[in-house]
Structures are given as structure tokens and as C-alpha cells.
């Protein structure tokens, strides 16, 4: 009976543990806390934002050294980092319908 319980516990743990890193991989906090970190640690400032639905705002923060971070904020003020990287390059704005 003890071997059966240990086997079941091991199987249950193997099913649960792979889920934990995925949940921890999306850092979330208050909007103020995350944007202060982006400003002080990475020298990133907001370059743009957009509304994806009635409940989510997407913001792009970019630093002078080419770092970038993409945030998603819900209506309760919970902000999550949904993407980040290096090598950001600003592109010249082109008006639609005009030849460049």
C-alpha cells in the first residue's frame, strides 16, 4: 500500500510541477511598480499604447540602448510583462497613401 501511495504522489507531483514554472514566467504587479522598475533599472520610457479590448491596455516601453518591454494592464491595475527584448529600432513614420 505504501508503494502505491508513493507512486501516486510521484505521478501527481510530475503533473503539477511542470505548470509552476509557466505561471512564474509571467511577472505581474501593480502598474506603478513595474513602470518604475523599467524606468530606473532599464531607462525605458513609454513609446506607445493601445486598447486590445474593453479590459486590456497594451504598452510599449523602449530604452535608449535598444531594450524594450511590452506590458498588458487590466482594468484592476494588474500589469504583466508579456514580452521583452533587445535591439529595438525606431522606424520613420510613413503616412498611409503617400509614396516614400
mmCIF file of N, CA and C in Angstrom:
data_model
loop_
_atom_site.group_PDB
_atom_site.id
_atom_site.type_symbol
_atom_site.label_atom_id
_atom_site.label_comp_id
_atom_site.label_asym_id
_atom_site.label_seq_id
_atom_site.Cartn_x
_atom_site.Cartn_y
_atom_site.Cartn_z
ATOM 1 N N UNK A 1 0.819 -1.197 0.000
ATOM 2 C CA UNK A 1 0.000 0.000 0.000
ATOM 3 C C UNK A 1 0.863 1.261 0.000
ATOM 4 N N UNK A 2 1.981 1.252 0.737
ATOM 5 C CA UNK A 2 2.856 2.413 0.802
ATOM 6 C C UNK A 2 3.475 2.703 -0.563
ATOM 7 N N UNK A 3 3.879 1.659 -1.285
ATOM 8 C CA UNK A 3 4.451 1.856 -2.620
ATOM 9 C C UNK A 3 3.426 2.473 -3.563
ATOM 10 N N UNK A 4 2.182 2.059 -3.440
ATOM 11 C CA UNK A 4 1.126 2.615 -4.278
ATOM 12 C C UNK A 4 0.923 4.095 -3.980
ATOM 13 N N UNK A 5 0.909 4.461 -2.703
ATOM 14 C CA UNK A 5 0.738 5.868 -2.317
ATOM 15 C C UNK A 5 1.913 6.709 -2.811
ATOM 16 N N UNK A 6 3.130 6.172 -2.670
ATOM 17 C CA UNK A 6 4.310 6.902 -3.146
ATOM 18 C C UNK A 6 4.272 7.071 -4.662
ATOM 19 N N UNK A 7 3.856 6.034 -5.360
ATOM 20 C CA UNK A 7 3.762 6.117 -6.817
ATOM 21 C C UNK A 7 2.729 7.147 -7.244
ATOM 22 N N UNK A 8 1.574 7.141 -6.572
ATOM 23 C CA UNK A 8 0.537 8.123 -6.893
ATOM 24 C C UNK A 8 1.001 9.542 -6.584
ATOM 25 N N UNK A 9 1.719 9.704 -5.473
ATOM 26 C CA UNK A 9 2.238 11.031 -5.122
ATOM 27 C C UNK A 9 3.255 11.501 -6.160
ATOM 28 N N UNK A 10 4.106 10.595 -6.625
ATOM 29 C CA UNK A 10 5.102 10.956 -7.638
ATOM 30 C C UNK A 10 4.432 11.343 -8.951
ATOM 31 N N UNK A 11 3.400 10.613 -9.327
ATOM 32 C CA UNK A 11 2.676 10.937 -10.561
ATOM 33 C C UNK A 11 1.988 12.288 -10.435
ATOM 34 N N UNK A 12 1.348 12.518 -9.289
ATOM 35 C CA UNK A 12 0.674 13.805 -9.070
ATOM 36 C C UNK A 12 1.672 14.954 -9.112
ATOM 37 N N UNK A 13 2.832 14.767 -8.480
ATOM 38 C CA UNK A 13 3.855 15.822 -8.478
ATOM 39 C C UNK A 13 4.359 16.091 -9.888
ATOM 40 N N UNK A 14 4.525 15.037 -10.673
ATOM 41 C CA UNK A 14 5.024 15.240 -12.042
ATOM 42 C C UNK A 14 4.007 15.965 -12.915
ATOM 43 N N UNK A 15 2.735 15.842 -12.577
ATOM 44 C CA UNK A 15 1.711 16.556 -13.335
ATOM 45 C C UNK A 15 1.599 18.011 -12.912
ATOM 46 N N UNK A 16 1.852 18.296 -11.649
ATOM 47 C CA UNK A 16 1.702 19.650 -11.117
ATOM 48 C C UNK A 16 2.950 20.493 -11.347
ATOM 49 N N UNK A 17 4.119 19.958 -11.125
ATOM 50 C CA UNK A 17 5.355 20.744 -11.174
ATOM 51 C C UNK A 17 5.629 21.414 -12.513
ATOM 52 N N UNK A 18 5.377 20.784 -13.662
ATOM 53 C CA UNK A 18 5.634 21.497 -14.915
ATOM 54 C C UNK A 18 4.776 22.746 -15.089
ATOM 55 N N UNK A 19 3.661 22.842 -14.401
ATOM 56 C CA UNK A 19 2.789 24.006 -14.510
ATOM 57 C C UNK A 19 3.368 25.191 -13.749
ATOM 58 N N UNK A 20 4.060 24.949 -12.661
ATOM 59 C CA UNK A 20 4.543 26.034 -11.816
ATOM 60 C C UNK A 20 5.496 26.992 -12.523
ATOM 61 N N UNK A 21 6.518 26.529 -13.245
ATOM 62 C CA UNK A 21 7.393 27.493 -13.915
ATOM 63 C C UNK A 21 6.665 28.350 -14.941
ATOM 64 N N UNK A 22 5.696 27.810 -15.629
ATOM 65 C CA UNK A 22 4.961 28.598 -16.618
ATOM 66 C C UNK A 22 4.193 29.728 -15.951
ATOM 67 N N UNK A 23 3.622 29.460 -14.785
ATOM 68 C CA UNK A 23 2.907 30.506 -14.077
ATOM 69 C C UNK A 23 3.873 31.561 -13.564
ATOM 70 N N UNK A 24 5.034 31.146 -13.109
ATOM 71 C CA UNK A 24 6.015 32.081 -12.574
ATOM 72 C C UNK A 24 6.698 32.880 -13.680
ATOM 73 N N UNK A 25 6.585 32.432 -14.925
ATOM 74 C CA UNK A 25 7.293 33.072 -16.025
ATOM 75 C C UNK A 25 6.670 34.401 -16.450
ATOM 76 N N UNK A 26 5.450 34.685 -16.018
ATOM 77 C CA UNK A 26 4.802 35.935 -16.380
ATOM 78 C C UNK A 26 4.784 36.851 -15.170
ATOM 79 N N UNK A 27 5.781 37.748 -15.057
ATOM 80 C CA UNK A 27 5.822 38.631 -13.889
ATOM 81 C C UNK A 27 4.711 39.677 -13.939
ATOM 82 N N UNK A 28 3.957 39.755 -12.862
ATOM 83 C CA UNK A 28 2.861 40.718 -12.756
ATOM 84 C C UNK A 28 2.972 41.473 -11.436
ATOM 85 N N UNK A 29 2.520 42.714 -11.451
ATOM 86 C CA UNK A 29 2.497 43.542 -10.248
ATOM 87 C C UNK A 29 1.588 44.731 -10.534
ATOM 88 N N UNK A 30 1.702 45.760 -9.712
ATOM 89 C CA UNK A 30 0.944 46.979 -9.992
ATOM 90 C C UNK A 30 1.610 47.715 -11.154
ATOM 91 N N UNK A 31 0.838 48.527 -11.834
ATOM 92 C CA UNK A 31 1.366 49.293 -12.962
ATOM 93 C C UNK A 31 2.508 50.197 -12.502
ATOM 94 N N UNK A 32 2.315 50.888 -11.382
ATOM 95 C CA UNK A 32 3.355 51.788 -10.873
ATOM 96 C C UNK A 32 4.648 51.053 -10.563
ATOM 97 N N UNK A 33 4.553 49.897 -9.926
ATOM 98 C CA UNK A 33 5.754 49.147 -9.547
ATOM 99 C C UNK A 33 6.550 48.719 -10.774
ATOM 100 N N UNK A 34 5.868 48.202 -11.778
ATOM 101 C CA UNK A 34 6.577 47.730 -12.972
ATOM 102 C C UNK A 34 7.156 48.890 -13.766
ATOM 103 N N UNK A 35 6.392 49.962 -13.964
ATOM 104 C CA UNK A 35 6.910 51.077 -14.764
ATOM 105 C C UNK A 35 8.062 51.788 -14.056
ATOM 106 N N UNK A 36 8.044 51.839 -12.735
ATOM 107 C CA UNK A 36 9.179 52.422 -12.004
ATOM 108 C C UNK A 36 10.433 51.583 -12.200
ATOM 109 N N UNK A 37 10.286 50.251 -12.186
ATOM 110 C CA UNK A 37 11.433 49.372 -12.434
ATOM 111 C C UNK A 37 11.970 49.554 -13.853
ATOM 112 N N UNK A 38 11.070 49.648 -14.819
ATOM 113 C CA UNK A 38 11.510 49.832 -16.204
ATOM 114 C C UNK A 38 12.269 51.140 -16.361
ATOM 115 N N UNK A 39 11.817 52.171 -15.677
ATOM 116 C CA UNK A 39 12.465 53.475 -15.761
ATOM 117 C C UNK A 39 13.816 53.480 -15.051
ATOM 118 N N UNK A 40 13.851 52.995 -13.831
ATOM 119 C CA UNK A 40 15.085 53.086 -13.044
ATOM 120 C C UNK A 40 16.126 52.044 -13.441
ATOM 121 N N UNK A 41 15.695 50.836 -13.725
ATOM 122 C CA UNK A 41 16.646 49.759 -13.997
ATOM 123 C C UNK A 41 17.089 49.704 -15.459
ATOM 124 N N UNK A 42 16.149 49.940 -16.375
ATOM 125 C CA UNK A 42 16.450 49.789 -17.802
ATOM 126 C C UNK A 42 16.394 51.096 -18.583
ATOM 127 N N UNK A 43 16.038 52.184 -17.896
ATOM 128 C CA UNK A 43 15.933 53.504 -18.543
ATOM 129 C C UNK A 43 14.957 53.468 -19.713
ATOM 130 N N UNK A 44 13.859 52.719 -19.547
ATOM 131 C CA UNK A 44 12.849 52.619 -20.590
ATOM 132 C C UNK A 44 11.705 53.590 -20.320
ATOM 133 N N UNK A 45 11.176 54.161 -21.394
ATOM 134 C CA UNK A 45 10.038 55.083 -21.312
ATOM 135 C C UNK A 45 8.961 54.602 -22.282
ATOM 136 N N UNK A 46 7.721 54.940 -21.986
ATOM 137 C CA UNK A 46 6.611 54.501 -22.840
ATOM 138 C C UNK A 46 6.695 55.183 -24.201
ATOM 139 N N UNK A 47 6.607 54.361 -25.249
ATOM 140 C CA UNK A 47 6.646 54.856 -26.627
ATOM 141 C C UNK A 47 5.306 54.758 -27.318
ATOM 142 N N UNK A 48 4.414 53.946 -26.776
ATOM 143 C CA UNK A 48 3.103 53.805 -27.395
ATOM 144 C C UNK A 48 2.194 52.939 -26.555
ATOM 145 N N UNK A 49 0.894 53.034 -26.851
ATOM 146 C CA UNK A 49 -0.084 52.202 -26.160
ATOM 147 C C UNK A 49 -1.292 52.003 -27.039
ATOM 148 N N UNK A 50 -2.053 50.979 -26.722
ATOM 149 C CA UNK A 50 -3.271 50.688 -27.469
ATOM 150 C C UNK A 50 -4.220 49.853 -26.631
ATOM 151 N N UNK A 51 -5.469 49.887 -26.996
ATOM 152 C CA UNK A 51 -6.511 49.142 -26.307
ATOM 153 C C UNK A 51 -6.835 47.895 -27.117
ATOM 154 N N UNK A 52 -6.677 46.717 -26.508
ATOM 155 C CA UNK A 52 -6.964 45.472 -27.228
ATOM 156 C C UNK A 52 -8.397 45.028 -27.055
ATOM 157 N N UNK A 53 -9.005 45.432 -25.989
ATOM 158 C CA UNK A 53 -10.405 45.104 -25.716
ATOM 159 C C UNK A 53 -10.909 46.127 -24.713
ATOM 160 N N UNK A 54 -12.078 45.918 -24.217
ATOM 161 C CA UNK A 54 -12.596 46.842 -23.211
ATOM 162 C C UNK A 54 -11.879 46.689 -21.877
ATOM 163 N N UNK A 55 -11.022 45.682 -21.752
ATOM 164 C CA UNK A 55 -10.420 45.402 -20.452
ATOM 165 C C UNK A 55 -8.899 45.378 -20.423
ATOM 166 N N UNK A 56 -8.227 45.548 -21.551
ATOM 167 C CA UNK A 56 -6.769 45.414 -21.564
ATOM 168 C C UNK A 56 -6.104 46.531 -22.361
ATOM 169 N N UNK A 57 -5.105 47.150 -21.734
ATOM 170 C CA UNK A 57 -4.277 48.158 -22.399
ATOM 171 C C UNK A 57 -2.895 47.548 -22.618
ATOM 172 N N UNK A 58 -2.367 47.676 -23.827
ATOM 173 C CA UNK A 58 -1.025 47.213 -24.158
ATOM 174 C C UNK A 58 -0.130 48.440 -24.269
ATOM 175 N N UNK A 59 1.051 48.382 -23.620
ATOM 176 C CA UNK A 59 2.002 49.496 -23.662
ATOM 177 C C UNK A 59 3.370 48.987 -24.094
ATOM 178 N N UNK A 60 4.060 49.803 -24.869
ATOM 179 C CA UNK A 60 5.423 49.503 -25.289
ATOM 180 C C UNK A 60 6.366 50.491 -24.630
ATOM 181 N N UNK A 61 7.368 49.972 -23.920
ATOM 182 C CA UNK A 61 8.406 50.788 -23.301
ATOM 183 C C UNK A 61 9.722 50.479 -24.000
ATOM 184 N N UNK A 62 10.497 51.522 -24.321
ATOM 185 C CA UNK A 62 11.753 51.361 -25.048
ATOM 186 C C UNK A 62 12.834 52.177 -24.359
ATOM 187 N N UNK A 63 14.051 51.614 -24.312
ATOM 188 C CA UNK A 63 15.197 52.307 -23.736
ATOM 189 C C UNK A 63 16.147 52.801 -24.809
ATOM 190 N N UNK A 64 17.007 53.746 -24.447
ATOM 191 C CA UNK A 64 17.980 54.313 -25.389
ATOM 192 C C UNK A 64 18.966 53.272 -25.917
ATOM 193 N N UNK A 65 19.195 52.211 -25.148
ATOM 194 C CA UNK A 65 20.148 51.173 -25.555
ATOM 195 C C UNK A 65 19.492 50.077 -26.395
ATOM 196 N N UNK A 66 18.212 50.251 -26.745
ATOM 197 C CA UNK A 66 17.532 49.285 -27.595
ATOM 198 C C UNK A 66 16.742 48.220 -26.854
ATOM 199 N N UNK A 67 16.707 48.283 -25.514
ATOM 200 C CA UNK A 67 15.871 47.332 -24.788
ATOM 201 C C UNK A 67 14.412 47.729 -24.942
ATOM 202 N N UNK A 68 13.515 46.752 -24.863
ATOM 203 C CA UNK A 68 12.092 47.039 -24.970
ATOM 204 C C UNK A 68 11.309 46.072 -24.097
ATOM 205 N N UNK A 69 10.137 46.526 -23.648
ATOM 206 C CA UNK A 69 9.248 45.719 -22.813
ATOM 207 C C UNK A 69 7.812 45.990 -23.228
ATOM 208 N N UNK A 70 7.025 44.931 -23.335
ATOM 209 C CA UNK A 70 5.614 45.029 -23.682
ATOM 210 C C UNK A 70 4.793 44.652 -22.451
ATOM 211 N N UNK A 71 3.877 45.552 -22.048
ATOM 212 C CA UNK A 71 3.051 45.338 -20.861
ATOM 213 C C UNK A 71 1.586 45.190 -21.240
ATOM 214 N N UNK A 72 0.855 44.422 -20.442
ATOM 215 C CA UNK A 72 -0.604 44.323 -20.548
ATOM 216 C C UNK A 72 -1.178 44.675 -19.186
ATOM 217 N N UNK A 73 -2.110 45.633 -19.157
ATOM 218 C CA UNK A 73 -2.722 46.074 -17.906
ATOM 219 C C UNK A 73 -4.230 45.893 -17.990
ATOM 220 N N UNK A 74 -4.805 45.266 -16.943
ATOM 221 C CA UNK A 74 -6.256 45.082 -16.918
ATOM 222 C C UNK A 74 -6.926 46.235 -16.174
ATOM 223 N N UNK A 75 -8.238 46.203 -16.104
ATOM 224 C CA UNK A 75 -8.994 47.305 -15.500
ATOM 225 C C UNK A 75 -8.793 47.414 -13.996
ATOM 226 N N UNK A 76 -8.255 46.374 -13.377
ATOM 227 C CA UNK A 76 -7.987 46.414 -11.934
ATOM 228 C C UNK A 76 -6.587 46.946 -11.634
ATOM 229 N N UNK A 77 -5.837 47.297 -12.672
ATOM 230 C CA UNK A 77 -4.497 47.829 -12.487
ATOM 231 C C UNK A 77 -3.412 46.775 -12.411
ATOM 232 N N UNK A 78 -3.756 45.530 -12.638
ATOM 233 C CA UNK A 78 -2.760 44.456 -12.640
ATOM 234 C C UNK A 78 -2.022 44.508 -13.967
ATOM 235 N N UNK A 79 -0.706 44.644 -13.885
ATOM 236 C CA UNK A 79 0.130 44.765 -15.072
ATOM 237 C C UNK A 79 1.058 43.568 -15.164
ATOM 238 N N UNK A 80 1.156 42.985 -16.357
ATOM 239 C CA UNK A 80 2.030 41.839 -16.586
ATOM 240 C C UNK A 80 2.970 42.134 -17.751
ATOM 241 N N UNK A 81 4.206 41.682 -17.616
ATOM 242 C CA UNK A 81 5.169 41.780 -18.710
ATOM 243 C C UNK A 81 4.875 40.624 -19.657
ATOM 244 N N UNK A 82 4.500 40.946 -20.894
ATOM 245 C CA UNK A 82 4.153 39.896 -21.855
ATOM 246 C C UNK A 82 5.219 39.715 -22.931
ATOM 247 N N UNK A 83 6.242 40.548 -22.903
ATOM 248 C CA UNK A 83 7.341 40.408 -23.844
ATOM 249 C C UNK A 83 8.436 41.402 -23.524
ATOM 250 N N UNK A 84 9.672 41.040 -23.848
ATOM 251 C CA UNK A 84 10.797 41.963 -23.663
ATOM 252 C C UNK A 84 11.951 41.482 -24.526
ATOM 253 N N UNK A 85 12.867 42.399 -24.797
ATOM 254 C CA UNK A 85 13.994 42.008 -25.622
ATOM 255 C C UNK A 85 14.983 43.136 -25.818
ATOM 256 N N UNK A 86 15.837 42.952 -26.808
ATOM 257 C CA UNK A 86 16.891 43.921 -27.127
ATOM 258 C C UNK A 86 16.865 44.202 -28.623
ATOM 259 N N UNK A 87 17.579 45.230 -29.014
ATOM 260 C CA UNK A 87 17.735 45.534 -30.431
ATOM 261 C C UNK A 87 16.569 46.285 -31.050
ATOM 262 N N UNK A 88 15.816 47.018 -30.228
ATOM 263 C CA UNK A 88 14.697 47.793 -30.769
ATOM 264 C C UNK A 88 15.225 48.897 -31.671
ATOM 265 N N UNK A 89 14.608 49.073 -32.830
ATOM 266 C CA UNK A 89 14.961 50.155 -33.746
ATOM 267 C C UNK A 89 13.709 50.936 -34.095
ATOM 268 N N UNK A 90 13.745 52.234 -33.880
ATOM 269 C CA UNK A 90 12.629 53.083 -34.291
ATOM 270 C C UNK A 90 12.622 53.186 -35.810
ATOM 271 N N UNK A 91 11.449 53.186 -36.383
ATOM 272 C CA UNK A 91 11.285 53.325 -37.819
ATOM 273 C C UNK A 91 10.638 54.669 -38.110
ATOM 274 N N UNK A 92 11.003 55.303 -39.222
ATOM 275 C CA UNK A 92 10.351 56.566 -39.562
ATOM 276 C C UNK A 92 8.864 56.338 -39.818
ATOM 277 N N UNK A 93 8.064 57.299 -39.403
ATOM 278 C CA UNK A 93 6.623 57.194 -39.618
ATOM 279 C C UNK A 93 6.306 57.552 -41.063
ATOM 280 N N UNK A 94 5.504 56.712 -41.693
ATOM 281 C CA UNK A 94 5.084 56.932 -43.072
ATOM 282 C C UNK A 94 3.568 57.063 -43.067
ATOM 283 N N UNK A 95 3.073 58.128 -43.658
ATOM 284 C CA UNK A 95 1.632 58.324 -43.732
ATOM 285 C C UNK A 95 1.034 57.397 -44.779
ATOM 286 N N UNK A 96 -0.085 56.784 -44.437
ATOM 287 C CA UNK A 96 -0.748 55.859 -45.358
ATOM 288 C C UNK A 96 -1.172 56.594 -46.625
ATOM 289 N N UNK A 97 -0.950 55.960 -47.761
ATOM 290 C CA UNK A 97 -1.377 56.528 -49.031
ATOM 291 C C UNK A 97 -0.349 57.426 -49.693
ATOM 292 N N UNK A 98 0.763 57.694 -49.020
ATOM 293 C CA UNK A 98 1.808 58.534 -49.616
ATOM 294 C C UNK A 98 2.973 57.660 -50.036
ATOM 295 N N UNK A 99 3.534 57.944 -51.198
ATOM 296 C CA UNK A 99 4.719 57.214 -51.642
ATOM 297 C C UNK A 99 5.917 57.688 -50.841
ATOM 298 N N UNK A 100 6.813 56.745 -50.548
ATOM 299 C CA UNK A 100 8.001 57.139 -49.779
ATOM 300 C C UNK A 100 9.212 57.310 -50.645
#
